[in-house]
mmCIF file of C-alpha atoms in Angstrom:
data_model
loop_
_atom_site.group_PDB
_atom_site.id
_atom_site.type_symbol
_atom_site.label_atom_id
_atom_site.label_comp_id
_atom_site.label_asym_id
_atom_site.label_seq_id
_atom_site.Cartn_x
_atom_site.Cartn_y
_atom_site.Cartn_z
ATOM 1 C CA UNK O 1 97.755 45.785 11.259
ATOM 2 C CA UNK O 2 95.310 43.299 9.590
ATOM 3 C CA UNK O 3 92.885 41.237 11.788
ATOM 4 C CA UNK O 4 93.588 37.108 11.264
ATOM 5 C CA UNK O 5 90.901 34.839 10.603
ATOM 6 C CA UNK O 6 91.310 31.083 10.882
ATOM 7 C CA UNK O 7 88.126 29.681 8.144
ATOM 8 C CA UNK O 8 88.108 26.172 8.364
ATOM 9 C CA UNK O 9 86.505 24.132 5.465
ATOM 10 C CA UNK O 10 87.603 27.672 3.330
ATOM 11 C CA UNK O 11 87.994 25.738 0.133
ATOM 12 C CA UNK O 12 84.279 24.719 0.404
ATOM 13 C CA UNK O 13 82.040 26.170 -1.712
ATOM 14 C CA UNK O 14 80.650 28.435 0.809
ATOM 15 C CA UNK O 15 83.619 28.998 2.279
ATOM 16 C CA UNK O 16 85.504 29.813 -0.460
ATOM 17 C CA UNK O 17 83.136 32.624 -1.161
ATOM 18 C CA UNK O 18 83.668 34.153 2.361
ATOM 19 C CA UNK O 19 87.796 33.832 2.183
ATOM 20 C CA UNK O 20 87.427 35.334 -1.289
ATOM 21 C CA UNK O 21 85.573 38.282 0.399
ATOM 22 C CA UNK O 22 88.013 38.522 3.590
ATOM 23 C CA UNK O 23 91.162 38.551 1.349
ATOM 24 C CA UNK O 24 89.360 41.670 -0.373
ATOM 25 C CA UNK O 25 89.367 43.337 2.627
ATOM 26 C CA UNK O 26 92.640 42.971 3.519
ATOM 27 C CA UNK O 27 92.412 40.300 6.430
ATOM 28 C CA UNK O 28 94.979 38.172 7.173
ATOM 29 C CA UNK O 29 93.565 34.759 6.735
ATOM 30 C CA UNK O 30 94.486 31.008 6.779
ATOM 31 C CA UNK O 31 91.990 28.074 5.718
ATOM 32 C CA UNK O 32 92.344 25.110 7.266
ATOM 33 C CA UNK O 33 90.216 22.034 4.994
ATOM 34 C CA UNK O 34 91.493 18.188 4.591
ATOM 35 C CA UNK O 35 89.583 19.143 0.872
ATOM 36 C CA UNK O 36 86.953 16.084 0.927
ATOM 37 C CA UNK O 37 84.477 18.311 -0.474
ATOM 38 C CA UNK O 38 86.983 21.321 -0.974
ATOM 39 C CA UNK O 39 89.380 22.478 -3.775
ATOM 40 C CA UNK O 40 92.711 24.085 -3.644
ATOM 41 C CA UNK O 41 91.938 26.255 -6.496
ATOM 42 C CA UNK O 42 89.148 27.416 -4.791
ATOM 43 C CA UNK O 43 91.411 29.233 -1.808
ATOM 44 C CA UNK O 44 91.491 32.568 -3.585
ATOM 45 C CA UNK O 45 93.277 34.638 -0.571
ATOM 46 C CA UNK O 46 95.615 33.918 2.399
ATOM 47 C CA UNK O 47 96.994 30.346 3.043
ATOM 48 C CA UNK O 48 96.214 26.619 2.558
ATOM 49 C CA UNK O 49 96.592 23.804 5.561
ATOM 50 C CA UNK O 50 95.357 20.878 4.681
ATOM 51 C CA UNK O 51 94.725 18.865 7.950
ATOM 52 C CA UNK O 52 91.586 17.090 9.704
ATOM 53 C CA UNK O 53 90.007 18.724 12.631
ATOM 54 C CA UNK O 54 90.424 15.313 14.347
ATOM 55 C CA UNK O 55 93.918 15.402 13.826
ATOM 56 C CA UNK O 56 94.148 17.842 17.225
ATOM 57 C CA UNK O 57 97.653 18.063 17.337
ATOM 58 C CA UNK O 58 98.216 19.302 14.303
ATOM 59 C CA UNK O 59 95.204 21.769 14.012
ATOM 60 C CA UNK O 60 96.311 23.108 17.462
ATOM 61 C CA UNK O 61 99.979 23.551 16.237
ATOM 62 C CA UNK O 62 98.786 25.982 13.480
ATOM 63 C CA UNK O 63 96.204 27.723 15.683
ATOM 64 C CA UNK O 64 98.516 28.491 18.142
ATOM 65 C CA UNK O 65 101.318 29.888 15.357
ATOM 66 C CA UNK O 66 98.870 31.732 13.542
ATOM 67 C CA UNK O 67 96.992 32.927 16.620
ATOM 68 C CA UNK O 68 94.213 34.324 15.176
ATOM 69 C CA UNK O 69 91.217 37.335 16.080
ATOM 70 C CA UNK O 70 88.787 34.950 15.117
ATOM 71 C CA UNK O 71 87.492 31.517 13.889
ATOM 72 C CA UNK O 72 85.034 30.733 10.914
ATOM 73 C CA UNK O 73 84.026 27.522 11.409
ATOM 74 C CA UNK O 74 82.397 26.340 7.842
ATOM 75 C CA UNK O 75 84.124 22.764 7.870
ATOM 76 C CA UNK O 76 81.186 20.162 8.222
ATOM 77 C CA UNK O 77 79.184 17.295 6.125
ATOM 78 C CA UNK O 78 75.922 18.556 4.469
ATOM 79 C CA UNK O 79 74.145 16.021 2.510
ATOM 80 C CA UNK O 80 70.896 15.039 4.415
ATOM 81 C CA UNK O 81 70.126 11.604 2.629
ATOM 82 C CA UNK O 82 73.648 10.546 3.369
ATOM 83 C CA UNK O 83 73.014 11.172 7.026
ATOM 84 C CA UNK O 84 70.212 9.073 6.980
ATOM 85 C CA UNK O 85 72.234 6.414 5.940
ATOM 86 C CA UNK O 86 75.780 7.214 7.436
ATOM 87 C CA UNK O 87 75.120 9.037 10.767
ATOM 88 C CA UNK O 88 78.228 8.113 12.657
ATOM 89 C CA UNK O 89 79.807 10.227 9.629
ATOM 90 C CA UNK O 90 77.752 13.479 10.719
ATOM 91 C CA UNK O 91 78.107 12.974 14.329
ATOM 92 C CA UNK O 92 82.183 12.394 13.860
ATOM 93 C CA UNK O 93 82.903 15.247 11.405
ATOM 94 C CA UNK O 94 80.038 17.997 12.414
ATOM 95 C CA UNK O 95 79.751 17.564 16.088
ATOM 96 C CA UNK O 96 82.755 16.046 17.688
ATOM 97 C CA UNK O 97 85.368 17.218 15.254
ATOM 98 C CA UNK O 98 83.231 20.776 16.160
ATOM 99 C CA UNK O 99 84.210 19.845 20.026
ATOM 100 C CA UNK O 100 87.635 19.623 19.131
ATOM 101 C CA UNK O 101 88.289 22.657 17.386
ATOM 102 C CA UNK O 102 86.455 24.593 20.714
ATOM 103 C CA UNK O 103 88.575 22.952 23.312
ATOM 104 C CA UNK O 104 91.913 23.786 21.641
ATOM 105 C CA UNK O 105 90.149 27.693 21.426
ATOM 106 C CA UNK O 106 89.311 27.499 25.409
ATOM 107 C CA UNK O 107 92.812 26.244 25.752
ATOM 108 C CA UNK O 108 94.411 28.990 23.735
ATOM 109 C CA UNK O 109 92.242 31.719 24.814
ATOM 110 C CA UNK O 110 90.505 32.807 21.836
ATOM 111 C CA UNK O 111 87.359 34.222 21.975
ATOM 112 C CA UNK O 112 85.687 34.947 18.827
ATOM 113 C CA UNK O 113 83.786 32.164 17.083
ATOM 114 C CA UNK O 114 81.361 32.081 14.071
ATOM 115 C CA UNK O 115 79.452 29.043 13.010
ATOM 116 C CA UNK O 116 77.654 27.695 9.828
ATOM 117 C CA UNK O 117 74.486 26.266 11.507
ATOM 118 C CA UNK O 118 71.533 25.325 9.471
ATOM 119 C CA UNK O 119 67.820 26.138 9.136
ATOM 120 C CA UNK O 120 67.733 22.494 9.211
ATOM 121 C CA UNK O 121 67.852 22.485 13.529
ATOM 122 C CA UNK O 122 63.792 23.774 13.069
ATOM 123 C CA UNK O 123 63.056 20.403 11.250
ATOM 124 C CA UNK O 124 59.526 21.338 10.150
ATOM 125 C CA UNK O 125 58.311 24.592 11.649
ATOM 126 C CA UNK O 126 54.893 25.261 12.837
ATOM 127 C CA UNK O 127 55.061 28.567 12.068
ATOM 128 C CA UNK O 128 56.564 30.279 8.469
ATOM 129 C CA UNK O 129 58.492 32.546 8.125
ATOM 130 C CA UNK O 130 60.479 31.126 10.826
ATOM 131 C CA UNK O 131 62.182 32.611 13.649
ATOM 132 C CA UNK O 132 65.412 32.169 15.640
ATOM 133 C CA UNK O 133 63.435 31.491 19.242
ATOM 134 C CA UNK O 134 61.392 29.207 17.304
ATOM 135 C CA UNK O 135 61.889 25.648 18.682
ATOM 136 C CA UNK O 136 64.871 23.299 17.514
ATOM 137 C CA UNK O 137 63.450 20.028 16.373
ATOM 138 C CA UNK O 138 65.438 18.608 13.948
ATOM 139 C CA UNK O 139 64.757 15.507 11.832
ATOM 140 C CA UNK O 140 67.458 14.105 10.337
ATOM 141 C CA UNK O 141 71.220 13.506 11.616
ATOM 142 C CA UNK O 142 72.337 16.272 9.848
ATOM 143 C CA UNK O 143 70.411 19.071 11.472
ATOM 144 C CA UNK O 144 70.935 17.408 14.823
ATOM 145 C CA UNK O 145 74.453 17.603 14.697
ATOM 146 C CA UNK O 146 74.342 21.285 14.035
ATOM 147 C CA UNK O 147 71.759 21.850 17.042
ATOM 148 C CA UNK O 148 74.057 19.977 19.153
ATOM 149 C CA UNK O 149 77.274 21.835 18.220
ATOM 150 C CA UNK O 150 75.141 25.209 19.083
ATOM 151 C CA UNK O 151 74.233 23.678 22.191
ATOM 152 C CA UNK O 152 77.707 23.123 22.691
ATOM 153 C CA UNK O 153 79.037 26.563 21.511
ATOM 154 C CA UNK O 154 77.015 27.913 24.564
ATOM 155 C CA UNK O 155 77.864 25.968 27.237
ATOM 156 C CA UNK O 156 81.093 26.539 26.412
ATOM 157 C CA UNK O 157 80.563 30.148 25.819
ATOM 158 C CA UNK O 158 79.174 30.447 29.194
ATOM 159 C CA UNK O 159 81.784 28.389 31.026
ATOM 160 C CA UNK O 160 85.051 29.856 29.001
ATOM 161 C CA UNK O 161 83.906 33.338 27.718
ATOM 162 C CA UNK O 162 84.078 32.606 24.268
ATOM 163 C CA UNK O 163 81.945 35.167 22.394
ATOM 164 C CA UNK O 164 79.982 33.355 19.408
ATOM 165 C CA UNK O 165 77.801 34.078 16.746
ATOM 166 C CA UNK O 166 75.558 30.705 14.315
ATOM 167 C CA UNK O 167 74.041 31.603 11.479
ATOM 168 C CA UNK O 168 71.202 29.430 10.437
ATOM 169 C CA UNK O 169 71.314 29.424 6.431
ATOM 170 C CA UNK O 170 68.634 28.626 4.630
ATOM 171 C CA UNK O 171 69.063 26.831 0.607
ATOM 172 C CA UNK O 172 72.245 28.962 -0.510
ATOM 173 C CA UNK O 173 72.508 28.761 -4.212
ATOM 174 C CA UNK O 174 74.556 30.981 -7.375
ATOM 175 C CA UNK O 175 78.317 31.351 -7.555
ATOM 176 C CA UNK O 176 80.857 34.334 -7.307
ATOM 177 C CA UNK O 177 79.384 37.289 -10.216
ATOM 178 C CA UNK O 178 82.870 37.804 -11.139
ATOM 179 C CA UNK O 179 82.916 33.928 -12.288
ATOM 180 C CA UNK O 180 86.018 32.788 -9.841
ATOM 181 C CA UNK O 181 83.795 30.731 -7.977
ATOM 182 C CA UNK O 182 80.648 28.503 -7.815
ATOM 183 C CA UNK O 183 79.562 25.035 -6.618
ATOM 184 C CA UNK O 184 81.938 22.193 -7.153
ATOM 185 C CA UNK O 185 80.758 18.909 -4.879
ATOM 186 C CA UNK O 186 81.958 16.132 -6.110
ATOM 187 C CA UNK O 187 78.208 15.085 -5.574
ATOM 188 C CA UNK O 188 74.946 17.501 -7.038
ATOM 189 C CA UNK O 189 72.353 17.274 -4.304
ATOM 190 C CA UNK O 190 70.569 20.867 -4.711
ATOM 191 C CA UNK O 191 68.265 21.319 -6.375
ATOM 192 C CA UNK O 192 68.970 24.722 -8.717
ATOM 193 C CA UNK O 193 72.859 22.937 -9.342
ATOM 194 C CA UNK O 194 70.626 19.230 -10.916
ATOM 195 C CA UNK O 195 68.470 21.931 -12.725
ATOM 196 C CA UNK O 196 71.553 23.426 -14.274
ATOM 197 C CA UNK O 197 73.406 19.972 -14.933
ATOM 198 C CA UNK O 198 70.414 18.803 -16.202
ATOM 199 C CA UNK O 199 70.171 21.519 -18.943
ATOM 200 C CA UNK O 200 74.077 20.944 -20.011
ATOM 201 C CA UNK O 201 72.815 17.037 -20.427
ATOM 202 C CA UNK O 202 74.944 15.879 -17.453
ATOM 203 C CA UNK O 203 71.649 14.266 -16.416
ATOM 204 C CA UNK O 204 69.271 12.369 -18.208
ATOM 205 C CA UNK O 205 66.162 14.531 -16.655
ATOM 206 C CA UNK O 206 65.456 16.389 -12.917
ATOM 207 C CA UNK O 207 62.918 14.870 -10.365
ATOM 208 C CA UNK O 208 61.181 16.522 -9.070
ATOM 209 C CA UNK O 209 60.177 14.987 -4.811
ATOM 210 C CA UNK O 210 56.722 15.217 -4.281
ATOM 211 C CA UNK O 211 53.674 17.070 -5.798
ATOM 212 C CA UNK O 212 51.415 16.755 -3.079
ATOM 213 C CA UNK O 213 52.418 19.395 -1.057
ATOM 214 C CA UNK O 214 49.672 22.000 1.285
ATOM 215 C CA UNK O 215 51.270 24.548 -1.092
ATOM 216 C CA UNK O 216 50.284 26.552 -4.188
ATOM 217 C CA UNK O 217 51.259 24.081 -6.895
ATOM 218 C CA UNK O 218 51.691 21.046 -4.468
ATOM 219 C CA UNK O 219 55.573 21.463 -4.638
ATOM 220 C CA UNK O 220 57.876 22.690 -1.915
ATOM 221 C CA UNK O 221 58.688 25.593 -1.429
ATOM 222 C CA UNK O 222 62.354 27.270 0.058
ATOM 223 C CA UNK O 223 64.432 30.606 0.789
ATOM 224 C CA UNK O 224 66.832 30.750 -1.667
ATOM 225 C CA UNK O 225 69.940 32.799 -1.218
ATOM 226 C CA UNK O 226 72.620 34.041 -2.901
ATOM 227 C CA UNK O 227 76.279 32.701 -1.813
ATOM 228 C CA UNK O 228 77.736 35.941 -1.634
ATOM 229 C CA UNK O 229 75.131 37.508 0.132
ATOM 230 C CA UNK O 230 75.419 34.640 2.992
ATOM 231 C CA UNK O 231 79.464 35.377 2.623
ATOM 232 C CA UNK O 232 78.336 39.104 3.290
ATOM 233 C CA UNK O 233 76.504 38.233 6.724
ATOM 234 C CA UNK O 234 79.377 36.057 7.781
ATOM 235 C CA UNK O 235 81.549 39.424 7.553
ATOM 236 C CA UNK O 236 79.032 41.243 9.512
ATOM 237 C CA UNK O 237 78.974 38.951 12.202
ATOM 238 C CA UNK O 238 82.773 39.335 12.200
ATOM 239 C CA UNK O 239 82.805 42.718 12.446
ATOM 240 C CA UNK O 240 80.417 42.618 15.115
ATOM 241 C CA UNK O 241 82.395 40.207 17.443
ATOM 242 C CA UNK O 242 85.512 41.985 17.025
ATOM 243 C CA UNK O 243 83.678 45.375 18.216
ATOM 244 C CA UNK O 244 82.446 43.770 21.297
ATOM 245 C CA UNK O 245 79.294 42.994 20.083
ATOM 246 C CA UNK O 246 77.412 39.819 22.109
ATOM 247 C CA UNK O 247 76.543 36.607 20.975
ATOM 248 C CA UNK O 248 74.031 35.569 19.467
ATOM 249 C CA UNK O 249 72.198 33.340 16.465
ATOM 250 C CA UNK O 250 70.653 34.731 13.644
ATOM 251 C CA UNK O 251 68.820 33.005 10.277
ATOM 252 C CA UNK O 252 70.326 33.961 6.879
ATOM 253 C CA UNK O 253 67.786 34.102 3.635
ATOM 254 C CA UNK O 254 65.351 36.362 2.353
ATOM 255 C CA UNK O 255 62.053 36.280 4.110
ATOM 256 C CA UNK O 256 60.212 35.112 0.791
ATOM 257 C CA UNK O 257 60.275 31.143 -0.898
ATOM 258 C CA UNK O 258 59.778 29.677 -4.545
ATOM 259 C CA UNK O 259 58.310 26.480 -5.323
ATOM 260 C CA UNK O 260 60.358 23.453 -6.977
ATOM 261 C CA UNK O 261 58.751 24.068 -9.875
ATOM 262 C CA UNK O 262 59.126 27.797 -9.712
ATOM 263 C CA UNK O 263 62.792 27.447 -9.636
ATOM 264 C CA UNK O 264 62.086 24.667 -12.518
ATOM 265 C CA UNK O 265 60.384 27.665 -14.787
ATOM 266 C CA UNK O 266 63.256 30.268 -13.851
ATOM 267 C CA UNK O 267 66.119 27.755 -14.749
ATOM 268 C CA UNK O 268 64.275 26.760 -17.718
ATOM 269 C CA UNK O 269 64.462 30.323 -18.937
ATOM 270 C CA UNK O 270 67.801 31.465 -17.937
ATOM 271 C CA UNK O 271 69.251 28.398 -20.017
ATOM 272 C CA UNK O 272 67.388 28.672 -22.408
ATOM 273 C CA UNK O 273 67.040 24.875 -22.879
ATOM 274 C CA UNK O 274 63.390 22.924 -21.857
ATOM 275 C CA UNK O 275 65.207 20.014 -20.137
ATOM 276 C CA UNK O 276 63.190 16.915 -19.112
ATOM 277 C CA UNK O 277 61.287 16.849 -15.770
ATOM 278 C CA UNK O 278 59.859 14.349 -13.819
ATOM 279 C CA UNK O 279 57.710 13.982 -10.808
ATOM 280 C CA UNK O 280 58.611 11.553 -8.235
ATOM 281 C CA UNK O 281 57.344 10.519 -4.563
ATOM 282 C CA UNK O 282 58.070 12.929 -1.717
ATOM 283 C CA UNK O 283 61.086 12.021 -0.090
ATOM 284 C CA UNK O 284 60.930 11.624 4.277
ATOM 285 C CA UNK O 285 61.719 14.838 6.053
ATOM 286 C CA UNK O 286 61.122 18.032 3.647
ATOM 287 C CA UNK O 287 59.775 20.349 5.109
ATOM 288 C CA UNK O 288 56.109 21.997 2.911
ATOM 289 C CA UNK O 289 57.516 25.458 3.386
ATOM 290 C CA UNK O 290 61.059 26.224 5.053
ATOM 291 C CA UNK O 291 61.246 30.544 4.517
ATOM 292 C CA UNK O 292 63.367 32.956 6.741
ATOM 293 C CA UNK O 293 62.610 35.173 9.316
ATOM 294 C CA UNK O 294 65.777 37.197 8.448
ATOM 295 C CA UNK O 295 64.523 40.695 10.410
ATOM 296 C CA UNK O 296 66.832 40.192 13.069
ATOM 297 C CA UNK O 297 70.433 39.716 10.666
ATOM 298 C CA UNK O 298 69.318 43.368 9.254
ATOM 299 C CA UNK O 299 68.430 44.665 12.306
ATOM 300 C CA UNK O 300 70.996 43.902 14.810
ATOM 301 C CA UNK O 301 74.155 43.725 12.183
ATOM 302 C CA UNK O 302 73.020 46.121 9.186
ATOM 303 C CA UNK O 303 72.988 43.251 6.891
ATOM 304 C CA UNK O 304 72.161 44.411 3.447
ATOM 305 C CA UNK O 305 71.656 41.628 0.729
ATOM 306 C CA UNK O 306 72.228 42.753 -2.807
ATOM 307 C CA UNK O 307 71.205 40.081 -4.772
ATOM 308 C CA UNK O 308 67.510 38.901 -3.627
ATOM 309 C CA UNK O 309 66.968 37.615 -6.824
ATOM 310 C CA UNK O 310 66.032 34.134 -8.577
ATOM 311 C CA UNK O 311 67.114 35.086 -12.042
ATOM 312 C CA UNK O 312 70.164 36.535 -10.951
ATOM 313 C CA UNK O 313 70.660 33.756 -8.209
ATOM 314 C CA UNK O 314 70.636 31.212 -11.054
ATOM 315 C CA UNK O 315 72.062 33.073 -13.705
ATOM 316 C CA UNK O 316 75.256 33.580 -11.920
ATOM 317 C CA UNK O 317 75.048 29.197 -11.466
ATOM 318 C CA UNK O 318 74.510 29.101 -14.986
ATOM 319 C CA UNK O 319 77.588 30.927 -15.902
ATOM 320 C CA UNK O 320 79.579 28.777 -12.957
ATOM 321 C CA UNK O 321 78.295 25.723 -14.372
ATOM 322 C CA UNK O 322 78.659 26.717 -18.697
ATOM 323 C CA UNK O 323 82.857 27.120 -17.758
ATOM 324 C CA UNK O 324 83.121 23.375 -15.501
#
């Protein structure tokens, strides 16, 4: 009989990937997303709720009916200026609305959890590549809403049982290489999607934050990886909890970073179009170098990327972004 998964915020763009995957391997699988940042189009396997994770009653209701194997909790706010600005938003929807969804798994006995944490609970590391003892000092509401939901994942974890497993990602970029799938925020924060719109003319140029960097060509430099790849490690971690396998954390990228303007170059090319680029002042909080320890992921769980590639990474965005 099919294993059910519970993957809330599964109409996300993330998300949507990882349901997409699950429904190709035959899980049984209900998304539960109140589609603020999600689509309905973009639930490509099981079934649709749409509900709030604050609304408890509700969201226990179709736990308990459905009662699944496991939970994939994706469902959160991302956008790090916004936090800045709105961090009662963050704290509501990411951490307490996190809290929620755990008690009503203590009370109804489930025990498998994975969580989309974010290499954003390092804030800026000492040390690059960075690892998953290294120390949690985020710098932005954001990241410490994710660092407190992990803290709260294992307190509960060692109070109720529940087994767990956070995966830190790192900058996820591309879209589905069948073309079902891709990046669809109602609002283009990263930095390979501007690129993009900014070739199609959807933008009048990119910006490019800071030049000044301790870094080759002064620009920043990140992990990029490929959506279905990160969808790939959240099935892995699956398959691991429902073996018996322990919790844990582990980062998800690829061990190696390219500039801003490296990506720039590689967008440039794949589009074919030399779109207008400006430099700007750096903005508060990056990070100089933010790359992936991601040993651990392939060690302990067999993870095997298969698309650890820029071009490829961006071409399959490209593609997403010529059919919106």
């Amino acid at each position: 009989m099919a294993q059910r998964v519970i993957v809330t915020g599964g109409a996300g763009y993330i998300g949507s990937h990882c349901v997409k995957r699950l429904g190709k391997l035959g899980y049984h699988i209900l998304t539960i997303d109140n589609l603020s940042n999600g689509n309905k189009w973009a639930v490509l396997s099981g079934e649709l709720k749409v509900v709030d994770l604050a609304d408890t009653v509700t969201v226990k209701e179709i736990i308990s009916s459905f009662n699944p194997h496991a939970v994939i909790h994706f469902a959160a706010s991302i956008i790090v200026p916004e936090s800045l600005q709105n961090p009662i938003k963050y704290y509501k929807n990411n951490t307490e609305n996190s809290l929620n969804l755990l008690k009503i798994l203590s009370e109804l006995n489930i025990k498998n959890f994975i969580f989309s944490s974010t290499a954003a609970v390092y804030g800026i590391p000492e040390i690059v590549p960075v690892t998953e003892d290294a120390p949690l000092n985020p710098i932005n509401p954001y990241g410490r809403s994710k660092m407190m939901t992990e803290l709260i994942i294992q307190d509960i974890s060692n109070a109720y049982g529940l087994k767990y497993t956070s995966l830190r990602y790192f900058n996820v970029a591309g879209a589905d290489p069948e073309g079902k799938l891709g990046q669809a925020y109602r609002e283009s924060t990263h930095l390979i999607t501007r690129a993009l719109k900014t070739a199609k003319g959807e933008f009048p140029y990119l910006e490019i934050y800071g030049t000044d960097y301790q870094t080759p060509d002064g620009t920043c430099i990140r992990d990029y990886i490929h959506v279905s790849d990160l969808a790939e490690a959240h099935i892995v971690a699956l398959n691991s909890l429902l073996n018996n396998g322990e919790s844990d954390v582990f980062n998800c990228g690829y061990g190696h970073g390219y500039s801003v303007k490296e990506v720039i170059s590689v967008a440039k090319k794949v589009t074919g179009i030399d779109f207008k680029v400006i430099e700007s002042d750096r903005r508060p909080g990056d990070p100089p170098q933010l790359i992936a320890d991601c040993s651990k992921i392939k060690k302990k769980l067999n993870w095997q990327p298969r698309y650890n590639d820029l071009e490829f990474i961006i071409k399959t965005a490209w593609e997403w972004e010529k059919k919106r």
